[in-house]
Short mmCIF file of N, CA and C and ligand atoms in Angstrom, two decimals:
data_model
loop_
_atom_site.label_atom_id
_atom_site.label_comp_id
_atom_site.label_asym_id
_atom_site.label_seq_id
_atom_site.Cartn_x
_atom_site.Cartn_y
_atom_site.Cartn_z
N UNK W 1 165.13 80.00 270.22
CA UNK W 1 164.16 81.11 270.20
C UNK W 1 164.61 82.07 269.29
N UNK W 2 163.00 82.23 268.58
CA UNK W 2 162.88 83.55 267.67
C UNK W 2 163.75 84.72 268.03
N UNK W 3 164.56 86.33 267.49
CA UNK W 3 165.11 87.08 267.92
C UNK W 3 164.34 88.10 268.12
N UNK W 4 163.73 88.42 268.96
CA UNK W 4 162.66 89.98 269.68
C UNK W 4 163.10 90.64 268.14
N UNK W 5 161.69 91.39 267.78
CA UNK W 5 161.84 92.00 266.55
C UNK W 5 161.98 93.23 266.93
N UNK W 6 163.13 94.65 266.45
CA UNK W 6 163.24 95.88 266.98
C UNK W 6 161.63 96.35 266.17
N UNK W 7 161.90 97.32 267.65
CA UNK W 7 160.39 98.37 267.43
C UNK W 7 161.45 99.67 266.51
N UNK W 8 160.40 100.37 266.10
CA UNK W 8 160.10 101.73 265.58
C UNK W 8 159.72 102.64 265.47
N UNK W 9 159.87 104.06 266.22
CA UNK W 9 159.16 105.45 266.81
C UNK W 9 158.91 105.55 265.96
N UNK W 10 157.72 105.86 265.70
CA UNK W 10 156.67 106.56 264.39
C UNK W 10 155.98 108.04 265.14
N UNK W 11 155.51 108.31 264.22
CA UNK W 11 154.81 110.01 264.97
C UNK W 11 153.35 110.03 264.04
N UNK W 12 152.65 109.83 265.19
CA UNK W 12 151.69 110.20 263.57
C UNK W 12 150.74 111.57 264.48
N UNK W 13 149.90 111.95 263.59
CA UNK W 13 148.59 113.03 264.38
C UNK W 13 147.29 111.81 263.14
N UNK W 14 146.62 111.71 264.73
CA UNK W 14 145.45 111.09 264.12
C UNK W 14 144.19 111.63 265.42
N UNK W 15 143.27 111.81 264.29
CA UNK W 15 141.83 112.62 263.90
C UNK W 15 142.66 114.26 265.06
N UNK W 16 143.57 115.12 264.67
CA UNK W 16 144.06 116.29 265.20
C UNK W 16 144.71 115.69 266.20
N UNK W 17 145.11 114.89 266.93
CA UNK W 17 145.73 114.06 268.18
C UNK W 17 147.88 113.48 267.75
N UNK W 18 148.28 114.55 268.60
CA UNK W 18 149.75 113.46 268.03
C UNK W 18 149.90 112.45 268.65
N UNK W 19 150.96 111.80 267.81
CA UNK W 19 151.36 110.85 268.55
C UNK W 19 152.11 110.30 268.70
N UNK W 20 153.08 110.12 269.75
CA UNK W 20 154.74 108.64 269.40
C UNK W 20 154.35 107.60 269.92
N UNK W 21 155.15 106.87 269.08
CA UNK W 21 154.51 105.05 268.98
C UNK W 21 155.59 104.75 269.04
N UNK W 22 155.33 103.34 268.97
CA UNK W 22 156.77 102.37 268.77
C UNK W 22 156.36 100.82 268.54
N UNK W 23 156.40 100.85 267.36
CA UNK W 23 156.04 99.95 266.66
C UNK W 23 156.88 99.13 265.68
N UNK W 24 156.56 98.00 266.03
CA UNK W 24 156.90 96.92 264.80
C UNK W 24 156.83 96.79 263.33
N UNK W 25 157.98 97.08 262.32
CA UNK W 25 158.55 97.59 261.13
C UNK W 25 156.75 96.95 260.44
N UNK W 26 156.37 94.95 261.04
CA UNK W 26 155.52 94.54 260.05
C UNK W 26 154.22 94.63 260.44
N UNK W 27 153.92 95.45 261.27
CA UNK W 27 152.41 95.96 261.42
C UNK W 27 151.68 96.69 260.74
N UNK W 28 150.96 96.55 260.63
CA UNK W 28 150.41 97.05 259.90
C UNK W 28 149.46 98.24 260.18
N UNK W 29 148.29 99.84 259.39
CA UNK W 29 148.48 100.40 259.59
C UNK W 29 147.01 99.91 260.35
N UNK W 30 146.44 99.17 259.91
CA UNK W 30 144.88 99.62 260.42
C UNK W 30 145.31 98.80 262.23
N UNK W 31 146.64 98.15 262.44
CA UNK W 31 146.31 97.12 263.91
C UNK W 31 146.63 98.07 265.29
N UNK W 32 147.96 98.92 263.68
CA UNK W 32 147.96 99.37 264.86
C UNK W 32 146.82 101.57 265.84
N UNK W 33 146.27 101.37 264.22
CA UNK W 33 144.76 101.97 264.79
C UNK W 33 144.33 101.76 265.92
N UNK W 34 143.96 100.29 265.33
CA UNK W 34 142.83 99.52 266.21
C UNK W 34 143.01 98.88 267.81
N UNK W 35 144.77 98.64 267.62
CA UNK W 35 145.13 98.29 268.47
C UNK W 35 145.95 99.31 270.10
N UNK W 36 146.56 99.80 268.61
CA UNK W 36 147.63 100.66 269.83
C UNK W 36 146.89 101.36 270.59
N UNK W 37 145.72 102.05 269.54
CA UNK W 37 145.15 103.98 269.69
C UNK W 37 144.06 103.25 269.79
N UNK W 38 143.13 102.04 269.88
CA UNK W 38 142.05 101.44 270.31
C UNK W 38 140.40 102.50 269.80
N UNK W 39 141.38 103.23 268.41
CA UNK W 39 140.34 103.57 267.69
C UNK W 39 139.19 102.05 266.22
N UNK W 40 138.52 101.29 267.15
CA UNK W 40 137.70 100.00 266.87
C UNK W 40 136.47 100.45 265.63
N UNK W 41 136.59 101.83 265.12
CA UNK W 41 135.73 102.07 264.09
C UNK W 41 136.45 101.79 262.85
N UNK W 42 137.64 102.08 262.96
CA UNK W 42 138.35 101.63 261.17
C UNK W 42 138.10 99.54 261.51
N UNK W 43 137.76 98.50 260.46
CA UNK W 43 137.40 98.32 260.25
C UNK W 43 138.08 96.82 259.11
N UNK W 44 137.81 95.77 259.63
CA UNK W 44 138.82 94.39 259.25
C UNK W 44 137.40 94.09 258.27
N UNK W 45 137.54 93.20 256.85
CA UNK W 45 136.54 93.02 256.55
C UNK W 45 137.68 91.56 255.20
N UNK W 46 138.38 92.08 254.88
CA UNK W 46 138.91 91.17 254.36
C UNK W 46 140.64 90.92 254.42
N UNK W 47 141.05 92.28 255.10
CA UNK W 47 143.00 92.24 254.82
C UNK W 47 143.77 91.79 253.72
N UNK W 48 143.23 91.59 252.45
CA UNK W 48 142.93 91.24 251.30
C UNK W 48 143.38 92.68 250.44
N UNK W 49 142.63 93.76 250.61
CA UNK W 49 142.94 95.07 250.03
C UNK W 49 141.77 95.07 248.84
N UNK W 50 140.44 94.22 249.94
CA UNK W 50 139.74 94.31 248.45
C UNK W 50 138.21 95.12 249.07
N UNK W 51 138.06 94.46 250.19
CA UNK W 51 136.87 95.06 251.43
C UNK W 51 136.93 96.60 251.01
N UNK W 52 138.00 97.10 251.44
CA UNK W 52 137.52 98.67 251.84
C UNK W 52 137.64 99.34 253.44
N UNK W 53 136.75 98.09 253.76
CA UNK W 53 136.14 98.44 255.13
C UNK W 53 137.03 98.88 256.32
N UNK W 54 138.38 99.28 256.39
CA UNK W 54 140.04 99.38 256.40
C UNK W 54 139.48 100.80 256.17
N UNK W 55 139.12 101.54 254.93
CA UNK W 55 139.61 102.91 254.51
C UNK W 55 139.89 104.05 255.34
N UNK W 56 140.58 104.90 255.77
CA UNK W 56 141.05 105.56 256.83
C UNK W 56 141.64 107.69 255.34
N UNK W 57 141.57 108.52 255.93
CA UNK W 57 142.52 108.92 255.33
C UNK W 57 144.04 109.46 255.86
N UNK W 58 144.28 109.37 254.39
CA UNK W 58 146.36 109.37 254.73
C UNK W 58 146.34 111.01 253.91
N UNK W 59 146.66 111.91 254.78
CA UNK W 59 147.02 113.09 253.55
C UNK W 59 145.95 113.75 253.77
N UNK W 60 144.62 113.26 253.64
CA UNK W 60 143.74 113.91 252.80
C UNK W 60 143.44 112.79 251.78
N UNK W 61 144.86 111.77 251.19
CA UNK W 61 143.96 110.43 250.60
C UNK W 61 143.24 109.44 251.06
N UNK W 62 142.01 108.65 250.35
CA UNK W 62 141.77 107.89 250.96
C UNK W 62 142.71 106.61 250.61
N UNK W 63 143.04 105.42 251.44
CA UNK W 63 144.09 104.49 251.76
C UNK W 63 142.89 103.58 252.51
N UNK W 64 143.70 101.94 251.66
CA UNK W 64 143.24 100.96 252.49
C UNK W 64 144.31 100.50 254.68
N UNK W 65 144.47 100.56 255.04
CA UNK W 65 145.04 101.03 256.38
C UNK W 65 145.50 99.01 256.83
N UNK W 66 145.06 98.43 255.66
CA UNK W 66 145.54 97.30 255.78
C UNK W 66 147.03 96.33 255.15
N UNK W 67 146.41 97.48 254.28
CA UNK W 67 147.22 97.63 253.20
C UNK W 67 148.38 98.67 252.85
N UNK W 68 149.26 99.19 254.67
CA UNK W 68 150.48 100.01 255.02
C UNK W 68 150.95 99.29 255.76
N UNK W 69 151.99 99.62 255.44
CA UNK W 69 152.25 99.62 256.61
C UNK W 69 152.55 100.45 258.50
N UNK W 70 152.54 100.15 259.50
CA UNK W 70 152.24 101.38 259.83
C UNK W 70 153.33 102.30 260.21
N UNK W 71 154.89 102.05 259.69
CA UNK W 71 155.70 102.24 260.34
C UNK W 71 155.95 103.97 258.31
N UNK W 72 154.85 102.60 257.24
CA UNK W 72 155.04 104.29 256.58
C UNK W 72 153.95 105.32 255.96
N UNK W 73 153.62 105.60 257.45
CA UNK W 73 153.09 106.76 258.08
C UNK W 73 153.80 107.81 259.03
N UNK W 74 154.54 107.14 259.11
CA UNK W 74 155.58 107.85 260.10
C UNK W 74 155.18 109.88 259.26
N UNK W 75 154.70 110.74 260.31
CA UNK W 75 155.02 111.60 260.01
C UNK W 75 153.55 112.55 259.05
N UNK W 76 152.51 110.83 259.23
CA UNK W 76 151.20 111.49 258.58
C UNK W 76 150.23 112.65 259.49
N UNK W 77 149.36 112.81 258.24
CA UNK W 77 147.64 112.70 259.10
C UNK W 77 146.21 111.83 258.96
N UNK W 78 146.02 111.38 259.40
CA UNK W 78 145.29 110.77 259.64
C UNK W 78 144.71 111.10 260.15
N UNK W 79 142.81 110.67 259.24
CA UNK W 79 141.67 110.82 259.75
C UNK W 79 140.91 109.89 260.08
N UNK W 80 140.60 108.49 260.83
CA UNK W 80 138.88 108.15 261.19
C UNK W 80 138.29 108.20 261.73
N UNK W 81 137.01 107.18 261.52
CA UNK W 81 135.88 107.65 261.05
C UNK W 81 135.48 108.69 262.39
N UNK W 82 136.26 107.88 263.65
CA UNK W 82 136.17 108.43 264.98
C UNK W 82 137.01 110.06 264.88
N UNK W 83 137.37 110.78 263.61
CA UNK W 83 137.45 112.69 264.10
C UNK W 83 136.30 112.66 262.85
N UNK W 84 135.10 112.58 263.09
CA UNK W 84 134.68 113.02 261.18
C UNK W 84 132.97 114.08 262.73
N UNK W 85 133.19 113.57 264.23
CA UNK W 85 132.13 113.81 265.29
C UNK W 85 133.12 115.30 265.09
N UNK W 86 131.97 116.18 265.23
CA UNK W 86 133.00 117.64 265.91
C UNK W 86 132.68 118.75 266.97
N UNK W 87 132.85 118.23 268.45
CA UNK W 87 132.22 118.33 269.36
C UNK W 87 130.62 117.99 269.08
N UNK W 88 130.73 116.41 269.78
CA UNK W 88 129.60 116.68 269.57
C UNK W 88 128.31 116.55 269.44
N UNK W 89 128.89 116.88 267.38
CA UNK W 89 128.16 117.14 266.85
C UNK W 89 128.48 116.01 265.36
N UNK W 90 127.24 115.23 264.43
CA UNK W 90 128.02 114.45 263.67
C UNK W 90 128.43 114.98 262.63
N UNK W 91 128.67 114.66 261.56
CA UNK W 91 129.22 115.05 260.41
C UNK W 91 128.39 115.06 259.79
N UNK W 92 128.67 116.19 258.57
CA UNK W 92 127.02 116.23 258.11
C UNK W 92 127.32 113.99 257.02
N UNK W 93 127.66 114.33 256.74
CA UNK W 93 128.16 112.91 255.89
C UNK W 93 127.82 111.22 257.10
N UNK W 94 127.78 111.68 258.08
CA UNK W 94 127.39 111.21 259.06
C UNK W 94 126.32 110.70 258.89
N UNK W 95 125.49 112.01 259.31
CA UNK W 95 123.45 112.30 259.05
C UNK W 95 123.38 112.03 257.67
N UNK W 96 123.77 112.79 257.17
CA UNK W 96 123.12 112.16 255.73
C UNK W 96 122.64 109.83 255.34
N UNK W 97 123.65 109.56 255.95
CA UNK W 97 123.61 107.97 255.98
C UNK W 97 122.54 107.79 256.81
N UNK W 98 122.98 108.30 258.06
CA UNK W 98 121.69 107.72 258.52
C UNK W 98 120.60 108.54 258.08
N UNK W 99 120.75 109.51 257.91
CA UNK W 99 118.89 110.25 257.26
C UNK W 99 118.65 109.25 255.52
N UNK W 100 118.93 109.13 254.97
CA UNK W 100 118.69 108.55 253.69
C UNK W 100 119.08 106.06 253.68
N UNK W 101 119.34 105.74 255.20
CA UNK W 101 119.47 104.90 254.67
C UNK W 101 120.19 104.29 254.44
N UNK W 102 122.17 105.24 254.18
CA UNK W 102 122.77 105.06 253.78
C UNK W 102 123.70 103.25 254.03
N UNK W 103 122.98 102.41 255.47
CA UNK W 103 123.68 101.65 255.87
C UNK W 103 122.79 100.17 256.05
N UNK W 104 122.89 99.38 256.40
CA UNK W 104 122.29 98.39 257.05
C UNK W 104 123.02 97.70 258.02
N UNK W 105 123.83 96.65 257.74
CA UNK W 105 125.06 96.13 259.11
C UNK W 105 125.88 97.45 259.51
N UNK W 106 125.98 98.10 258.26
CA UNK W 106 126.76 99.01 258.95
C UNK W 106 128.98 98.35 258.92
N UNK W 107 129.23 97.93 258.76
CA UNK W 107 130.61 97.40 258.60
C UNK W 107 131.39 97.92 257.40
N UNK W 108 130.50 98.37 256.61
CA UNK W 108 131.21 98.60 255.38
C UNK W 108 131.38 100.10 255.55
N UNK W 109 130.40 100.91 256.13
CA UNK W 109 130.07 102.48 256.81
C UNK W 109 131.38 102.99 257.38
N UNK W 110 131.98 103.42 257.47
CA UNK W 110 132.83 103.82 257.85
C UNK W 110 134.02 104.17 256.68
N UNK W 111 134.59 103.43 256.25
CA UNK W 111 135.39 102.98 255.03
C UNK W 111 134.36 104.26 253.24
N UNK W 112 133.07 103.68 253.53
CA UNK W 112 132.08 104.76 252.56
C UNK W 112 132.20 105.95 253.27
N UNK W 113 132.26 105.96 254.24
CA UNK W 113 131.32 107.55 254.92
C UNK W 113 133.64 108.39 254.38
N UNK W 114 134.22 107.94 254.82
CA UNK W 114 135.55 108.21 254.62
C UNK W 114 135.57 108.67 253.42
N UNK W 115 135.67 107.57 251.95
CA UNK W 115 136.21 107.31 250.25
C UNK W 115 134.96 108.96 250.17
N UNK W 116 133.91 109.10 251.02
CA UNK W 116 132.66 110.09 250.14
C UNK W 116 133.17 111.59 250.95
N UNK W 117 134.51 111.86 252.18
CA UNK W 117 134.71 112.33 252.52
C UNK W 117 135.95 113.29 251.36
N UNK W 118 136.50 112.45 250.88
CA UNK W 118 137.85 112.65 250.17
C UNK W 118 137.30 113.18 248.54
N UNK W 119 135.30 112.56 248.23
CA UNK W 119 135.08 113.37 246.54
C UNK W 119 134.57 114.70 248.21
N UNK W 120 133.82 114.62 248.26
CA UNK W 120 132.85 116.04 248.12
C UNK W 120 134.98 117.27 249.21
N UNK W 121 135.46 116.28 249.45
CA UNK W 121 136.53 117.16 249.52
C UNK W 121 137.07 118.66 248.34
N UNK W 122 136.58 117.67 247.51
CA UNK W 122 136.59 118.56 245.71
C UNK W 122 136.09 118.14 244.73
N UNK W 123 134.63 117.47 245.83
CA UNK W 123 133.65 118.58 244.46
C UNK W 123 132.06 117.87 245.35
N UNK W 124 131.72 119.45 244.88
CA UNK W 124 130.44 118.87 246.26
C UNK W 124 129.16 118.48 245.26
N UNK W 125 129.41 118.28 243.72
CA UNK W 125 128.49 118.35 242.77
C UNK W 125 129.10 116.74 241.99
N UNK W 126 128.73 116.20 242.61
CA UNK W 126 128.63 115.03 242.23
C UNK W 126 128.55 113.98 240.86
N UNK W 127 128.32 113.87 240.04
CA UNK W 127 127.83 112.17 239.73
C UNK W 127 127.43 110.56 239.60
N UNK W 128 126.78 110.91 239.29
CA UNK W 128 126.67 108.90 240.37
C UNK W 128 127.96 108.83 239.58
N UNK W 129 128.44 109.23 238.08
CA UNK W 129 129.56 108.14 237.80
C UNK W 129 130.72 108.59 238.86
N UNK W 130 130.96 109.75 239.15
CA UNK W 130 132.05 110.56 239.66
C UNK W 130 131.87 109.43 241.26
N UNK W 131 130.61 109.31 241.54
CA UNK W 131 130.04 108.17 242.84
C UNK W 131 130.55 106.87 242.69
N UNK W 132 130.54 106.01 241.92
CA UNK W 132 130.94 105.01 242.08
C UNK W 132 132.24 105.26 241.55
N UNK W 133 132.65 106.23 240.92
CA UNK W 133 133.90 105.52 240.84
C UNK W 133 134.92 106.36 242.19
N UNK W 134 134.24 107.56 243.16
CA UNK W 134 135.12 108.03 244.28
C UNK W 134 134.73 105.99 245.26
N UNK W 135 133.54 105.71 245.31
CA UNK W 135 133.83 104.15 246.23
C UNK W 135 134.39 102.28 245.66
N UNK W 136 135.15 103.40 244.49
CA UNK W 136 134.45 101.51 243.93
C UNK W 136 135.86 100.85 244.56
N UNK W 137 136.37 100.74 245.82
CA UNK W 137 137.56 100.32 246.44
C UNK W 137 136.41 99.68 247.87
N UNK W 138 136.03 100.50 248.04
CA UNK W 138 134.27 99.93 248.69
C UNK W 138 133.69 98.73 248.93
N UNK W 139 133.32 97.96 248.73
CA UNK W 139 132.50 96.70 249.24
C UNK W 139 131.14 97.11 250.30
N UNK W 140 130.42 97.14 249.54
CA UNK W 140 129.26 96.99 250.80
C UNK W 140 128.42 95.69 249.90
N UNK W 141 128.30 94.72 251.22
CA UNK W 141 126.89 93.62 251.17
C UNK W 141 125.85 93.11 251.16
N UNK W 142 124.90 94.68 252.16
CA UNK W 142 124.12 94.87 252.21
C UNK W 142 123.49 95.77 251.29
N UNK W 143 123.18 96.39 251.27
CA UNK W 143 122.55 98.05 251.33
C UNK W 143 122.34 97.91 249.30
N UNK W 144 122.94 97.39 248.32
CA UNK W 144 122.33 97.31 246.75
C UNK W 144 122.95 98.56 246.74
N UNK W 145 123.83 99.06 247.58
CA UNK W 145 124.06 101.20 247.24
C UNK W 145 123.55 101.85 246.71
N UNK W 146 122.29 101.05 246.73
CA UNK W 146 121.28 102.80 246.01
C UNK W 146 121.01 103.89 247.53
N UNK W 147 120.83 103.55 248.11
CA UNK W 147 121.20 104.16 249.34
C UNK W 147 122.28 105.54 249.73
N UNK W 148 122.83 104.45 249.53
CA UNK W 148 124.94 104.93 249.67
C UNK W 148 125.12 106.02 249.05
N UNK W 149 124.75 106.00 247.71
CA UNK W 149 124.56 107.51 246.52
C UNK W 149 123.38 108.20 247.18
N UNK W 150 122.31 107.77 247.51
CA UNK W 150 121.30 109.49 248.17
C UNK W 150 122.65 109.55 249.59
N UNK W 151 122.39 108.91 250.32
CA UNK W 151 123.33 109.77 250.69
C UNK W 151 124.86 110.52 250.38
N UNK W 152 125.04 110.54 249.61
CA UNK W 152 125.97 110.91 249.85
C UNK W 152 125.87 111.99 248.77
N UNK W 153 124.85 112.59 248.01
CA UNK W 153 124.30 113.52 247.43
C UNK W 153 123.59 114.41 248.66
N UNK W 154 123.07 113.92 248.75
CA UNK W 154 121.53 114.75 250.48
C UNK W 154 123.88 115.06 251.17
N UNK W 155 124.92 114.49 251.67
CA UNK W 155 125.37 115.55 251.70
C UNK W 155 126.24 116.21 251.24
N UNK W 156 126.47 115.90 250.07
CA UNK W 156 126.97 116.89 249.64
C UNK W 156 126.50 118.34 249.66
N UNK W 157 124.76 118.72 249.47
CA UNK W 157 124.14 119.56 249.66
C UNK W 157 123.77 119.44 250.49
N UNK W 158 123.86 119.61 251.78
CA UNK W 158 123.77 119.87 253.63
C UNK W 158 125.34 120.50 253.13
N UNK W 159 126.67 120.08 252.66
CA UNK W 159 127.73 121.09 253.06
C UNK W 159 127.62 122.02 252.52
N UNK W 160 127.98 121.61 250.96
CA UNK W 160 126.93 123.48 249.96
C UNK W 160 125.90 124.67 250.49
N UNK W 161 125.01 124.10 251.99
CA UNK W 161 124.24 124.53 252.13
C UNK W 161 124.73 125.27 253.57
N UNK W 162 125.80 124.59 254.22
CA UNK W 162 126.19 124.98 255.26
C UNK W 162 126.82 126.31 254.99
S1 LIG V 201 140.54 95.03 254.71
FE1 LIG V 201 141.14 96.19 253.65
S2 LIG V 201 140.38 96.43 252.45
FE2 LIG V 201 139.50 95.43 253.80
S1 LIG V 202 125.88 97.98 255.22
FE1 LIG V 202 126.05 95.73 255.09
S2 LIG V 202 128.02 95.61 254.26
FE2 LIG V 202 127.50 97.61 253.82
#
């Protein structure tokens, strides 16, 4: 019989809430978010670091959560799509994606919104090149990207005007 794999204790803050968790060292960050914390807005599209559907912010930086072990996030602050909304109000990025029709099936959208947040936290006047670079790791199979870029611009304007 195979030996049980010892679990490791980690602490993470997810969407502002501290958690103490036990994880096997082989557990991916995306599995921990979806299966232990029930935060299923972080999607798995490929599991091979290609699609970006699993993108979250880790200490403010966009990472592909299928490409990190949960233990590597010990001590980190993580933001998932569920953490964008505040007090029942959608984040300006969420509103902009709706208003600009920046999604169709929506599978890529949580990851793209978090990559957008990383960009807009440093640059509220992004050029098209800045936007293309910011979501270079996110694949959308439905929209053709034009409305995603519109949504990103609309979100930048809305945050600037807030
Ligand atoms: S599921 Fe992580 S990059 Fe596709
Ligand atoms: S909206 Fe369907 S994959 Fe992007």
